[in-house]
Coordinates of C-alpha atoms in Angstrom, one line a residue:
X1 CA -34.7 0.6 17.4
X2 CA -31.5 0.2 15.0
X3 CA -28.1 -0.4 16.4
X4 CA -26.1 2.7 14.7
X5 CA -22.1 3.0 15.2
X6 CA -20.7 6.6 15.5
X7 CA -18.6 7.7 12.9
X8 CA -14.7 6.3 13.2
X9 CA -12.6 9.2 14.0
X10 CA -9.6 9.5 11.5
X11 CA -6.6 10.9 12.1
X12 CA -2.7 11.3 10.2
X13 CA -0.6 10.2 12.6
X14 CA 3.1 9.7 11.5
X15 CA 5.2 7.0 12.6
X16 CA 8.7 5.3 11.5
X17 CA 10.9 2.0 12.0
X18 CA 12.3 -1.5 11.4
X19 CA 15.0 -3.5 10.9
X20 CA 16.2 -5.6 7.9
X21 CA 15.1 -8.9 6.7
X22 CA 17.1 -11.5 6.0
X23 CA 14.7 -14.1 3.9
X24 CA 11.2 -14.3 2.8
X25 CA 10.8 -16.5 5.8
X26 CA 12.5 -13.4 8.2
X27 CA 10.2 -10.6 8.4
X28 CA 8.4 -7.2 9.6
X29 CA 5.6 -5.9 9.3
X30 CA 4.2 -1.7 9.4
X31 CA 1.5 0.2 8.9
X32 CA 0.9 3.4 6.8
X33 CA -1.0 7.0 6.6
X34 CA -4.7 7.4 6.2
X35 CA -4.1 10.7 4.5
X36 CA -2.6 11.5 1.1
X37 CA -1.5 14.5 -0.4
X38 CA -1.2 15.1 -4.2
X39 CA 2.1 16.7 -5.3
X40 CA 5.2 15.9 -7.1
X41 CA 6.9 15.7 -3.3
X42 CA 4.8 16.6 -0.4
X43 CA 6.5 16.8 3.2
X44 CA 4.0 16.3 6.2
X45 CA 4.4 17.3 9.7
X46 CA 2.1 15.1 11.5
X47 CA 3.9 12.6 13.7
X48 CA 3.4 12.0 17.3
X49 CA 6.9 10.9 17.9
X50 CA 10.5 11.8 17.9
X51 CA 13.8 9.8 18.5
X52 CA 14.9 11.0 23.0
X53 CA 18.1 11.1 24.4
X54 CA 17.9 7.5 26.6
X55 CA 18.8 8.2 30.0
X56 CA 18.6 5.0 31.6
X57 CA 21.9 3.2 31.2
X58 CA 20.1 -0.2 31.1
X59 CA 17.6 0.8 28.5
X60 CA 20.6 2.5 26.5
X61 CA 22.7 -0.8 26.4
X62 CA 19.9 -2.2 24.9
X63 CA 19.1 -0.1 22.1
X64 CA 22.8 -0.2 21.1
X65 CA 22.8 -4.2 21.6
X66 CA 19.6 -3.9 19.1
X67 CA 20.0 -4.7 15.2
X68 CA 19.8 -1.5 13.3
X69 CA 17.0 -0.9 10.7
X70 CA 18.2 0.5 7.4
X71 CA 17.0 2.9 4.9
X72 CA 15.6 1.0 1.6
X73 CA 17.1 3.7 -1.2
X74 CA 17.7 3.0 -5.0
X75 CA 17.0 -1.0 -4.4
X76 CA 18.9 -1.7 -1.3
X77 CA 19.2 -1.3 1.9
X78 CA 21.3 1.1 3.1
X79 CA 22.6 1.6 6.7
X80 CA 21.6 5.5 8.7
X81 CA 24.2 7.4 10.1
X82 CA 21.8 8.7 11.9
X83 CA 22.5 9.9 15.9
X84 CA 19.1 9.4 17.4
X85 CA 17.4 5.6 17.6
X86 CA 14.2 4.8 18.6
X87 CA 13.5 1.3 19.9
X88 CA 11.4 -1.1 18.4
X89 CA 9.7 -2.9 20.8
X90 CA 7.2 -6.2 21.1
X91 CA 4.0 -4.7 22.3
X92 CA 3.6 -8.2 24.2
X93 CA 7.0 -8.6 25.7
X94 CA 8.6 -5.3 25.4
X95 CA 11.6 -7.2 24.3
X96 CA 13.3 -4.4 22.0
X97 CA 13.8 -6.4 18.4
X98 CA 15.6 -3.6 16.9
X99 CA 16.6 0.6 16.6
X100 CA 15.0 2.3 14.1
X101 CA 17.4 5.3 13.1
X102 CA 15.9 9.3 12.7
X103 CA 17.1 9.4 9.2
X104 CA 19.6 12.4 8.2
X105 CA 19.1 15.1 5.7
X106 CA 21.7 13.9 3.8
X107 CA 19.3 10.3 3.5
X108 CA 16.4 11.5 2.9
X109 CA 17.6 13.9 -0.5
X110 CA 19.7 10.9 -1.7
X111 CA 16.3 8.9 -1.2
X112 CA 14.3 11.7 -3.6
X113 CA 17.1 12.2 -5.9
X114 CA 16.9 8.3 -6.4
X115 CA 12.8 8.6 -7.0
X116 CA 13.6 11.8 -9.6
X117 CA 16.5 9.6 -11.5
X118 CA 14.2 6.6 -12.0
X119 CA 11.4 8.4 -12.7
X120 CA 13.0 9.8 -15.9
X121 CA 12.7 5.7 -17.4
X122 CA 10.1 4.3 -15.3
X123 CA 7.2 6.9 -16.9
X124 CA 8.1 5.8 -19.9
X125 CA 7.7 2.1 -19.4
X126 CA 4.4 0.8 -21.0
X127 CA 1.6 0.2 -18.6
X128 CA 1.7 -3.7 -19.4
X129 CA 5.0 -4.2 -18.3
X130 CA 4.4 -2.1 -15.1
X131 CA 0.9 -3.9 -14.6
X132 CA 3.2 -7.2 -14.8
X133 CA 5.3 -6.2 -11.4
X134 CA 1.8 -5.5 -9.8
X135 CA 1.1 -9.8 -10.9
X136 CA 4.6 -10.7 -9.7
X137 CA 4.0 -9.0 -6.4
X138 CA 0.6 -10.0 -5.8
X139 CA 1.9 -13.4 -6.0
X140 CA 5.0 -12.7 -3.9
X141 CA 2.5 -11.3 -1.5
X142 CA 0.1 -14.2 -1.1
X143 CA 3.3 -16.5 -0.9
X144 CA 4.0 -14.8 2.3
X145 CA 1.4 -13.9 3.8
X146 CA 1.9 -15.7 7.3
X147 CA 5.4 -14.3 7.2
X148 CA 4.0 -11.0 7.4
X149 CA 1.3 -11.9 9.3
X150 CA 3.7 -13.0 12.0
X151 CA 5.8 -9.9 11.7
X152 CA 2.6 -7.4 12.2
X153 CA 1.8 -9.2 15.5
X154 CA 5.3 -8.9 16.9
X155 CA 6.2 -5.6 15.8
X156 CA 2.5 -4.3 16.3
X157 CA 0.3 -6.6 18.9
X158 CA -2.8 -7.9 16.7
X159 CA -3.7 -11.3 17.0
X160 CA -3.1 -13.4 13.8
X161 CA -6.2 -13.4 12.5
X162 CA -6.4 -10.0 12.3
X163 CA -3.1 -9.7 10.8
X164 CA -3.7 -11.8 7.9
X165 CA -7.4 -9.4 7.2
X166 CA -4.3 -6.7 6.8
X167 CA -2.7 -8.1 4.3
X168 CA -5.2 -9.1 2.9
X169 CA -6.8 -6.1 2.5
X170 CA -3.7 -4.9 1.4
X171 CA -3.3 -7.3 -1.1
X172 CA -6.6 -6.6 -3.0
X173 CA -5.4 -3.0 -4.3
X174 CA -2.7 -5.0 -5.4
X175 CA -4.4 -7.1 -7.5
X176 CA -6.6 -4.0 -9.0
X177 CA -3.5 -2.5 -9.9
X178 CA -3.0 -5.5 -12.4
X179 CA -6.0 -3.4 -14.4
X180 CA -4.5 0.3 -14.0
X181 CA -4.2 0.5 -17.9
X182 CA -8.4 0.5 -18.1
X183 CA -8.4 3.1 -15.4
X184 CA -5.8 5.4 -16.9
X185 CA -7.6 5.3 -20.5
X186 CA -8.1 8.8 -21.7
X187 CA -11.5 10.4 -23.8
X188 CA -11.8 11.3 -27.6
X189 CA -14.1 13.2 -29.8
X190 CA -13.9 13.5 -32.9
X191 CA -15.4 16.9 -35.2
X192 CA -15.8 19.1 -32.7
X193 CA -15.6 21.9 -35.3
X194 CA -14.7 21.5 -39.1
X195 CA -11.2 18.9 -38.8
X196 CA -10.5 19.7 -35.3
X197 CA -10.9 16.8 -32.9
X198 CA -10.2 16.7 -28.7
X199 CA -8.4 13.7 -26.7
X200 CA -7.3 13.5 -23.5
X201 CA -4.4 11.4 -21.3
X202 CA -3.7 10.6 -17.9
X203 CA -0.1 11.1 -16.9
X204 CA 1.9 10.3 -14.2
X205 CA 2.2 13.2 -11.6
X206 CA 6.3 12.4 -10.6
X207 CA 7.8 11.7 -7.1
X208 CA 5.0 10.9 -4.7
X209 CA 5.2 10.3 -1.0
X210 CA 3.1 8.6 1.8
X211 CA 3.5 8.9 5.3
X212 CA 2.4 5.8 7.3
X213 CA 0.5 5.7 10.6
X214 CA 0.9 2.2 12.6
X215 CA -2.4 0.5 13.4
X216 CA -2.6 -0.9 9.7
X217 CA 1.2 -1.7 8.8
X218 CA 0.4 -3.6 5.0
X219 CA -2.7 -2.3 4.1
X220 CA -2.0 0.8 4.2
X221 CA 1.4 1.0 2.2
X222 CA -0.3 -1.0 0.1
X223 CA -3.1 1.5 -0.7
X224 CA -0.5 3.8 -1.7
X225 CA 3.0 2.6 -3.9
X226 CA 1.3 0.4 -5.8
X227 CA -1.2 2.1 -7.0
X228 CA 1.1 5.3 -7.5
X229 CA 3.8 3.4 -9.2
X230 CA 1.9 1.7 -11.3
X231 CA 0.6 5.3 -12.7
X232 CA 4.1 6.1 -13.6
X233 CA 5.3 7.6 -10.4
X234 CA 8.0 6.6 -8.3
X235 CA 7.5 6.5 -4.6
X236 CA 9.3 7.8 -1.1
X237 CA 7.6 5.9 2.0
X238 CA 7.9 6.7 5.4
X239 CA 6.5 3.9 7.5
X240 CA 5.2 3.5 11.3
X241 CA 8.9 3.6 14.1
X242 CA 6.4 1.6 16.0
X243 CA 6.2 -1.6 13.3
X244 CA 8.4 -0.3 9.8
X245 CA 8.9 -3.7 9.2
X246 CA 6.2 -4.7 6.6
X247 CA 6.8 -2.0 4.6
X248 CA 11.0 -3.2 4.1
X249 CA 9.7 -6.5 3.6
X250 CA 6.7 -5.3 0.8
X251 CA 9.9 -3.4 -0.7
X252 CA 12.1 -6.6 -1.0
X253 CA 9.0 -8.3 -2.7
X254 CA 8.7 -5.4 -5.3
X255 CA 12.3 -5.4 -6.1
X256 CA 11.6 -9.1 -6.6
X257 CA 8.8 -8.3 -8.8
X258 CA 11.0 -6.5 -10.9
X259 CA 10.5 -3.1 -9.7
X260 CA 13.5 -1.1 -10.8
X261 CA 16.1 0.7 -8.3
X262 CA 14.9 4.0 -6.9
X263 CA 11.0 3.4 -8.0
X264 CA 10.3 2.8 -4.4
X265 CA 12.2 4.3 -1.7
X266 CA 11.9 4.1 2.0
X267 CA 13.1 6.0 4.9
X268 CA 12.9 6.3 8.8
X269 CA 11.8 9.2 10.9
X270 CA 13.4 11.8 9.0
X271 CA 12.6 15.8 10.2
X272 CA 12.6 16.6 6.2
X273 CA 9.6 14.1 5.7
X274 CA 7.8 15.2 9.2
X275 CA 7.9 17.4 12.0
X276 CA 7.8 15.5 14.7
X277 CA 6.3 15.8 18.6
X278 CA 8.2 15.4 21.2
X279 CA 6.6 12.0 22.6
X280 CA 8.9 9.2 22.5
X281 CA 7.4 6.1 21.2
X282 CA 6.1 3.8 24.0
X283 CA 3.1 1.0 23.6
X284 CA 3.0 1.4 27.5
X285 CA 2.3 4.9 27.2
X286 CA -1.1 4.1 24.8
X287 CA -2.7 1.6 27.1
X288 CA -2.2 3.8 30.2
X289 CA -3.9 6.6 27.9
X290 CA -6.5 4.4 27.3
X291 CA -6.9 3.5 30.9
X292 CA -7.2 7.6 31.6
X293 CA -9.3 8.1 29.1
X294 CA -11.7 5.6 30.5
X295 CA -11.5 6.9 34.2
X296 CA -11.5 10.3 33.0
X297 CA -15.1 9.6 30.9
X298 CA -16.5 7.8 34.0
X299 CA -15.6 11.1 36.6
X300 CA -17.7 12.8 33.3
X301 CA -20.9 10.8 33.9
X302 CA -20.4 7.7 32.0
X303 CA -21.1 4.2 33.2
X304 CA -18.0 1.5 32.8
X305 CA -20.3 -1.8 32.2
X306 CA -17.7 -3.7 31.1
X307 CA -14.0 -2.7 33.0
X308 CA -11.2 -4.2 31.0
X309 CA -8.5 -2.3 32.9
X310 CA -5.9 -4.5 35.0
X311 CA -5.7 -7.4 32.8
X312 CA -2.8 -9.7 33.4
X313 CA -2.0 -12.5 30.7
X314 CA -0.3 -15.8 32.0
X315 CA 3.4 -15.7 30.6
X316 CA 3.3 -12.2 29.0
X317 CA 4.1 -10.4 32.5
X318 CA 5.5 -7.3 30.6
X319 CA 2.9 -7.0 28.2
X320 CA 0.7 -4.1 27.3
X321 CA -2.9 -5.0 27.4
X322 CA -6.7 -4.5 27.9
X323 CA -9.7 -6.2 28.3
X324 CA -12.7 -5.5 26.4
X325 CA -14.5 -2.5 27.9
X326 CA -17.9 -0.9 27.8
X327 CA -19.0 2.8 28.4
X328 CA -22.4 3.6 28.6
X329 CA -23.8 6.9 28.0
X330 CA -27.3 7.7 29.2
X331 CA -27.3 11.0 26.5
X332 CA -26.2 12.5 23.0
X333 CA -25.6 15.5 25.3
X334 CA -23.5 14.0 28.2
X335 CA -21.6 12.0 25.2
X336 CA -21.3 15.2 23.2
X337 CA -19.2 16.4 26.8
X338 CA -17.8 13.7 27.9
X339 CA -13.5 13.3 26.9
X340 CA -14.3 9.5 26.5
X341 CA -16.4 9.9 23.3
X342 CA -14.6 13.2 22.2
X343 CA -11.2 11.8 22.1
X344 CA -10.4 8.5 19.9
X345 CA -9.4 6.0 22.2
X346 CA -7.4 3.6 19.8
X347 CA -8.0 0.8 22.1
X348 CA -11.1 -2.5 22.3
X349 CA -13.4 0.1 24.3
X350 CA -16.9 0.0 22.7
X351 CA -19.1 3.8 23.5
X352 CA -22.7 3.2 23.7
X353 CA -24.9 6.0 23.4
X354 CA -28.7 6.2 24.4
X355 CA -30.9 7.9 22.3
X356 CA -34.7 8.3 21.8
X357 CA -35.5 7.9 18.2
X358 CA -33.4 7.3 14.6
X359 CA -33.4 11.1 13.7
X360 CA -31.9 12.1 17.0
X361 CA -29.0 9.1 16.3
X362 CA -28.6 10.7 12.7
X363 CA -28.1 14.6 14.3
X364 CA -26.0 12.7 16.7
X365 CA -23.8 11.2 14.3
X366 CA -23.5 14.1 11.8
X367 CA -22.7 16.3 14.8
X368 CA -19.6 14.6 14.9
X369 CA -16.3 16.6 13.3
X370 CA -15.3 13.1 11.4
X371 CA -17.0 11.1 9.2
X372 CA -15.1 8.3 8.3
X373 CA -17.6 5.4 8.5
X374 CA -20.7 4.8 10.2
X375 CA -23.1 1.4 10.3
X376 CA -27.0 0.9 11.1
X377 CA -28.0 -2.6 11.9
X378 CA -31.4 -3.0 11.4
X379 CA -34.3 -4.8 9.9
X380 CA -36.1 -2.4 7.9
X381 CA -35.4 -1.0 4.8
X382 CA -37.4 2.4 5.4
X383 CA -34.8 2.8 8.5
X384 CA -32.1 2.0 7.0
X385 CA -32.9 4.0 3.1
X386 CA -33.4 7.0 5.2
X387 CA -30.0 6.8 7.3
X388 CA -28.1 6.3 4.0
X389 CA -29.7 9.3 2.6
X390 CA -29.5 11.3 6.0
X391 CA -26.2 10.7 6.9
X392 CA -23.1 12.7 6.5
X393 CA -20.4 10.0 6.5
X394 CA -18.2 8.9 3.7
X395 CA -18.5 5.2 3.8
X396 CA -21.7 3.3 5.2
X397 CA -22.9 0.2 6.6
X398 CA -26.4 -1.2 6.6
X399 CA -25.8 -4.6 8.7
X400 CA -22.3 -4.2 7.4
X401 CA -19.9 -3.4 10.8
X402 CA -17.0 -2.0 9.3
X403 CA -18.1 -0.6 5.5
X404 CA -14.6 -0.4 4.0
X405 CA -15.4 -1.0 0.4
X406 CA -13.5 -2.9 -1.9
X407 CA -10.8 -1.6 -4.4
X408 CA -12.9 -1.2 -7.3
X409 CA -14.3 1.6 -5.4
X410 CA -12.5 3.7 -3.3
X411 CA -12.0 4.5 0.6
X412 CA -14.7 7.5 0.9
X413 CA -14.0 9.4 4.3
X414 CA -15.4 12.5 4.4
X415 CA -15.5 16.2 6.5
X416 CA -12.6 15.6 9.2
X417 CA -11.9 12.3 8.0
X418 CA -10.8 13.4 4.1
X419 CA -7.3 15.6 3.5
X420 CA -7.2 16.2 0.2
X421 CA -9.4 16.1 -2.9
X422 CA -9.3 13.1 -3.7
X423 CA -9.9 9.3 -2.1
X424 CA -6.9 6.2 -2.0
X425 CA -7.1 3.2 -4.5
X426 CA -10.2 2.7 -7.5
X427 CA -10.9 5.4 -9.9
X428 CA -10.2 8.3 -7.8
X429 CA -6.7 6.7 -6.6
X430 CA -5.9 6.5 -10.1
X431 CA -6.7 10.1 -10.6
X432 CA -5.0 11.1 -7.3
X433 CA -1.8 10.4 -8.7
X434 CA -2.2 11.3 -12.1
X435 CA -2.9 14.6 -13.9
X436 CA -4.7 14.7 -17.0
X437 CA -3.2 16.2 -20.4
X438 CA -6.1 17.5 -23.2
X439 CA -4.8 18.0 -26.7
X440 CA -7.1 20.2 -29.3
X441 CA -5.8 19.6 -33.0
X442 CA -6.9 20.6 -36.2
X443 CA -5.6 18.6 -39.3
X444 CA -7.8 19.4 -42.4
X445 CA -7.1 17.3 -45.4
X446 CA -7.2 20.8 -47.4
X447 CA -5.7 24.4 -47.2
X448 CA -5.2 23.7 -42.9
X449 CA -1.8 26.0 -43.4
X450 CA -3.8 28.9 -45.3
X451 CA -6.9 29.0 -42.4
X452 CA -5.0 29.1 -39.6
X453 CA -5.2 32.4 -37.4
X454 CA -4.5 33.1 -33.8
X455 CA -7.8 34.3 -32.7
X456 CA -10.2 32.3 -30.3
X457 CA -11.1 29.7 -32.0
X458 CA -15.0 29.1 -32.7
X459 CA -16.8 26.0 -33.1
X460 CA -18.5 26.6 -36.4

């Protein structure tokens, strides 16, 4: 019997923060939307946080003792006046590193007015040169990878390892973008009628925006300016409050590339960019959910195998964290019911899910609102041709546990898991943030001023 994974719930869920870095060597790390929207300027409400009033006098002193993160507009950082903070903390030691401001109004239209005035030049720079930032950066980003590496695990709680996989992801849109030019080449025909011939271009859309969840703080931004900016746009960003910090850092590195003032523009937790929920931001507040969620699904029928709850980590007595967990589900049916499998968990619990035969795993899967990605592990090809063919999930993985594919194609979610029309990075980022021009001309050699008319043209 194959080993199938259920489909990986996606959701858009907006975040902001992070304070300044100093050096290369001094840095942050964030994490960025899985949803895009195409537009000239597109404002999201999606967040699941918003800057509180602090009532506790000790927690108070110690967002104000914090450093401040700033605004990145028109190439530099730029301090908020803003009058709400939200604490950035260390998942591991809830040490509070810095205050990550709710932007003002006033920030956030300077930030677009920057992006509109350099998009007025930038468009107009040939693709080379702007494929040339993309090999600058790329290089910058490789240089410091265990800079950022180190700031995603503070600011966000993975382990190193997986941190680097991040920026490494991250980094491999990067280096596609050094191609963009190939991917942005238009289509010809000549004679389509007597003299008049068809061509088409891909232009730049304008000022473009992304919205950045937190559980992937480089990749993420990095499936999204590059790409955009290297099609001629200029950028606003809006990173994670929970770990901003990559994203400032990946905006020093592009300004070191050569990435003119006001291409790419940050700013934090803004109500013009997103309508935020009233949750404030809290790590503890995420593992207790997970705890819940897990008690809650067990009450429902399912079995805890594996009970990760309780954990305690010598020297990290303040930490937030879980032990590997196991839920086992003795029916698609009671999983179907059950609020452990309904609602995404976001933590290292693993859902396993008994069923009878591959067809009722496929009505299983497919039954699911989301289809992000799914993987079959199996050893025969019949099994796994007829999931691939089957199943209606954007990406798939035969043997493959996590079927992300590389940037030459693109990141294929599908059903729940899609916003939009189109998918991030490859040939279809590319076309995401660019809109196609078609011109129709008719230049005879002879007589062209003496046969022209203003009726529907016929190809004769």
């Amino acid at each position: 019997m194959p080993f199938i994974t259920p489909p990986v719930l996606r959701r858009s869920i907006l975040l902001n923060a992070l304070p300044p870095f100093a050096s290369r060597n001094s840095c942050f790390l964030q994490p960025v939307l899985t949803t895009c929207f195409r537009g000239r300027f597109f404002a999201a409400a999606a967040t699941a946080h918003r800057a509180v009033d602090i009532k506790n006098k000790e927690e108070s002193h110690l967002l104000d003792a914090a450093p401040p993160i700033q605004n990145f507009i028109n190439g530099v950082f730029v301090p908020s006046k803003a009058k709400k903070w939200i604490p950035l903390r260390n998942p591991a030691t809830q040490e509070v590193l810095g205050r990550v401001p709710e932007s003002t109004l006033g920030e956030l239209e300077s930030a677009v007015t920057a992006a509109s005035h350099a998009l007025v030049a930038w468009r107009e720079v040939p693709i080379q040169q702007r494929q040339r930032v993309m090999f600058k950066l790329q290089h910058l980003i490789r240089e410091n990878t265990e800079a950022l590496a180190e700031s995603i695990t503070r600011e966000q709680g993975k382990t190193l390892a997986d941190a680097r996989g991040d920026v490494f992801r991250g980094l491999e849109v990067v280096e596609l973008t050094c191609g963009t030019a190939s991917l942005m080449m238009g289509e010809t025909m000549e004679g389509l009628a007597n003299g008049v011939d068809t061509y088409s271009y891909k232009q730049p859309l304008g000022v473009c925006a992304g919205i950045c969840p937190f559980n992937f703080p480089a990749m993420i931004p990095l499936w999204m300016f590059p790409v955009a900016v290297t099609c001629g746009n200029t950028y606003l960003l809006k990173p994670s409050e929970r770990d901003p910090g990559a994203a400032l850092l990946l905006a020093q590195m592009a300004t070191e590339a050569g990435l003119p003032p006001g291409v790419l523009n940050i700013v934090h937790g803004t109500k013009h960019t997103v309508d935020f929920l009233c949750d404030h931001p809290s790590i503890k507040e995420a593992v207790a959910r997970a705890e819940a969620l897990m008690e809650e699904g067990a009450k429902e029928g399912a079995e805890i195998l594996l009970d990760g709850r309780g954990i305690k980590v010598e020297g990290y007595p303040n930490g937030n964290f879980l032990g590997p967990s196991l839920l086992l589900f003795s029916s698609a049916a009671m999983a179907a019911r059950n609020v452990a499998y309904r609602e995404e968990i976001f933590a290292p619990v693993l859902n396993v899910v008994c069923v009878d035969s591959l067809e009722e795993a496929i009505q299983f899967v497919n039954a699911s609102p989301y289809g992000n990605g799914t993987a079959i592990f199996t050893s025969s090809g019949a099994a796994a041709r007829k999931y691939q063919k089957e199943i209606d999930v954007g990406q798939v993985g035969i043997n493959v546990p996590i079927p992300v594919p590389l940037p030459f194609f693109s990141f294929t979610g599908s059903r729940g898991s899609l916003r939009g029309d189109l998918h991030f990075y490859g040939k279809e980022g590319v076309a995401f943030y660019t809109q196609t021009k078609t011109i129709t001309s008719n230049w005879q050699f002879h007589a062209a001023s003496a046969q022209a008319a203003s009726s529907m043209p016929t190809l004769k």
